[in-house]
PDB file of C-alpha atoms in Angstrom:
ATOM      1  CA  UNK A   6     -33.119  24.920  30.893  1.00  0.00           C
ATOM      2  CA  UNK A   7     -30.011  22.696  31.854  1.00  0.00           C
ATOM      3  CA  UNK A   8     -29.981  24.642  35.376  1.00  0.00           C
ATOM      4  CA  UNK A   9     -33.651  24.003  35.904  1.00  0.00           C
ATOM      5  CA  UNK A  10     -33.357  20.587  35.000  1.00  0.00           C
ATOM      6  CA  UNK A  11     -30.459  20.004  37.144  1.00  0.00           C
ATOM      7  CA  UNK A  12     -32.244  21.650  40.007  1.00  0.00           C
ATOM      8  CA  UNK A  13     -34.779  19.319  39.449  1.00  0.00           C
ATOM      9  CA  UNK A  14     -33.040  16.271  40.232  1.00  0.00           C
ATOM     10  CA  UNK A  15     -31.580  17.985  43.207  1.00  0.00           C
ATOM     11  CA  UNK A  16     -35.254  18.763  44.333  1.00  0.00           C
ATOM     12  CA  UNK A  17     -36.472  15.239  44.023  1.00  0.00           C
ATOM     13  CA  UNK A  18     -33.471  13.717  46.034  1.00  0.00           C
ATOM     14  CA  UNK A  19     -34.006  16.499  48.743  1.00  0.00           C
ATOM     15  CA  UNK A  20     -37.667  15.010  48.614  1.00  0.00           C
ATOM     16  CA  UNK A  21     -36.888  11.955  49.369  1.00  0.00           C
ATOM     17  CA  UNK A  22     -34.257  12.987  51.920  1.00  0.00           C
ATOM     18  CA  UNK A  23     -36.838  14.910  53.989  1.00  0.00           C
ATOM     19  CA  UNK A  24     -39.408  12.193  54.210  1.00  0.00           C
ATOM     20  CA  UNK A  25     -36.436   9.773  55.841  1.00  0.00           C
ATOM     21  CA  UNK A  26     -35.522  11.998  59.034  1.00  0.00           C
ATOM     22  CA  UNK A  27     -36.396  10.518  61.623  1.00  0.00           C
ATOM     23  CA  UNK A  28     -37.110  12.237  65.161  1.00  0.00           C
ATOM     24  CA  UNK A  29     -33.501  11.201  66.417  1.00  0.00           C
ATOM     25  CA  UNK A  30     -31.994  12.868  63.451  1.00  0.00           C
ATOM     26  CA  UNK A  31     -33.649  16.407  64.023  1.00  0.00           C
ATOM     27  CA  UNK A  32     -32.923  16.384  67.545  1.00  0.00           C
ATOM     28  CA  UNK A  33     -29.129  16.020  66.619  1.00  0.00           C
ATOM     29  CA  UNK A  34     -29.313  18.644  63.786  1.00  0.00           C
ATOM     30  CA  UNK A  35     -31.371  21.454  65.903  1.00  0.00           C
ATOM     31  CA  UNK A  36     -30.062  20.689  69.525  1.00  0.00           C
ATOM     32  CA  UNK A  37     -30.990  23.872  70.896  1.00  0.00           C
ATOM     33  CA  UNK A  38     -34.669  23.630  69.746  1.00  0.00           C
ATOM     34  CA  UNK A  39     -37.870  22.428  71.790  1.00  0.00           C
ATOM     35  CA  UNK A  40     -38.542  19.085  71.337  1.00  0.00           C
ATOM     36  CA  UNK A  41     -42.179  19.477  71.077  1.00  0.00           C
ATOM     37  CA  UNK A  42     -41.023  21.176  67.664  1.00  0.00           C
ATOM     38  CA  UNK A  43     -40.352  18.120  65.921  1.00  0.00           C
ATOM     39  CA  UNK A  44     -42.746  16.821  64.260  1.00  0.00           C
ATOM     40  CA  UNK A  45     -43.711  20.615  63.195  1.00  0.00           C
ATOM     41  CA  UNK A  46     -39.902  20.611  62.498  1.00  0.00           C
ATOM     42  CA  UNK A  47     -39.643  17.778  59.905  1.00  0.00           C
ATOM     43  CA  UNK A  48     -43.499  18.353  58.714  1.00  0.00           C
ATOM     44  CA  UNK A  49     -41.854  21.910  57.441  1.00  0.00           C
ATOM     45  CA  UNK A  50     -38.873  20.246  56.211  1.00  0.00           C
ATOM     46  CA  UNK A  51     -40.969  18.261  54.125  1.00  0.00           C
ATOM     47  CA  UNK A  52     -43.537  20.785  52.634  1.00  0.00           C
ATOM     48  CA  UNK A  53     -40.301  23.129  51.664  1.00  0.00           C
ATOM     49  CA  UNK A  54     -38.946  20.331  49.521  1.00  0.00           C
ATOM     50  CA  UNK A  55     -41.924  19.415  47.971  1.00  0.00           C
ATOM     51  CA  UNK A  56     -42.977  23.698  47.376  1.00  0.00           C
ATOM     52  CA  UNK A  57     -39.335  23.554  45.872  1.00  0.00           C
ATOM     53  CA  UNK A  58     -39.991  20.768  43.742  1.00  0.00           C
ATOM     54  CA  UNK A  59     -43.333  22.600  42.242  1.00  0.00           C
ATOM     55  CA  UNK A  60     -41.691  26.040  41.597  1.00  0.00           C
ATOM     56  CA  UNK A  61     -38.811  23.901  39.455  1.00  0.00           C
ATOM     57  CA  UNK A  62     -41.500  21.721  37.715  1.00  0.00           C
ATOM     58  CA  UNK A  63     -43.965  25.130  37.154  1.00  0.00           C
ATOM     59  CA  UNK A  64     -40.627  27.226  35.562  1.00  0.00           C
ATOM     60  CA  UNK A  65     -39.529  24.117  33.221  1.00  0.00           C
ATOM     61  CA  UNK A  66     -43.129  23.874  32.261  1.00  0.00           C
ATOM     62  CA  UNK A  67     -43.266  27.663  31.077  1.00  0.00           C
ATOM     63  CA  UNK A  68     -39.740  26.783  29.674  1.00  0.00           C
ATOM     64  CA  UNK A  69     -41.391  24.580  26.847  1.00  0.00           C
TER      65      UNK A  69
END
């Protein structure tokens, strides 16, 4: 449980993390992609963290 819970709080700060870059910031990360894959860029950026923060809140419910 202490590894789910710690991966938790990881999760949630990634969260919030995703929803800040900006446009500018994936351009500088992923120089060699398209920029007409941006917003689909950061738009999957965003719906991995929050998939990640379901699984870890769906296994610590089944933990309890």
């Amino acid at each position: 449980r202490g590894q789910l819970e710690e991966a938790l709080h990881v999760a949630e700060r990634a969260l919030v993390s995703s929803n800040k870059v900006t446009p500018e910031e994936w351009v500088e990360i992923y120089k060699g992609n398209d920029p007409r894959s941006i917003p689909d860029g950061i738009q999957e950026l965003k719906d991995a963290a929050q998939i990640n923060l379901e699984k870890i809140r769906d296994a610590l419910a089944l933990q309890k």
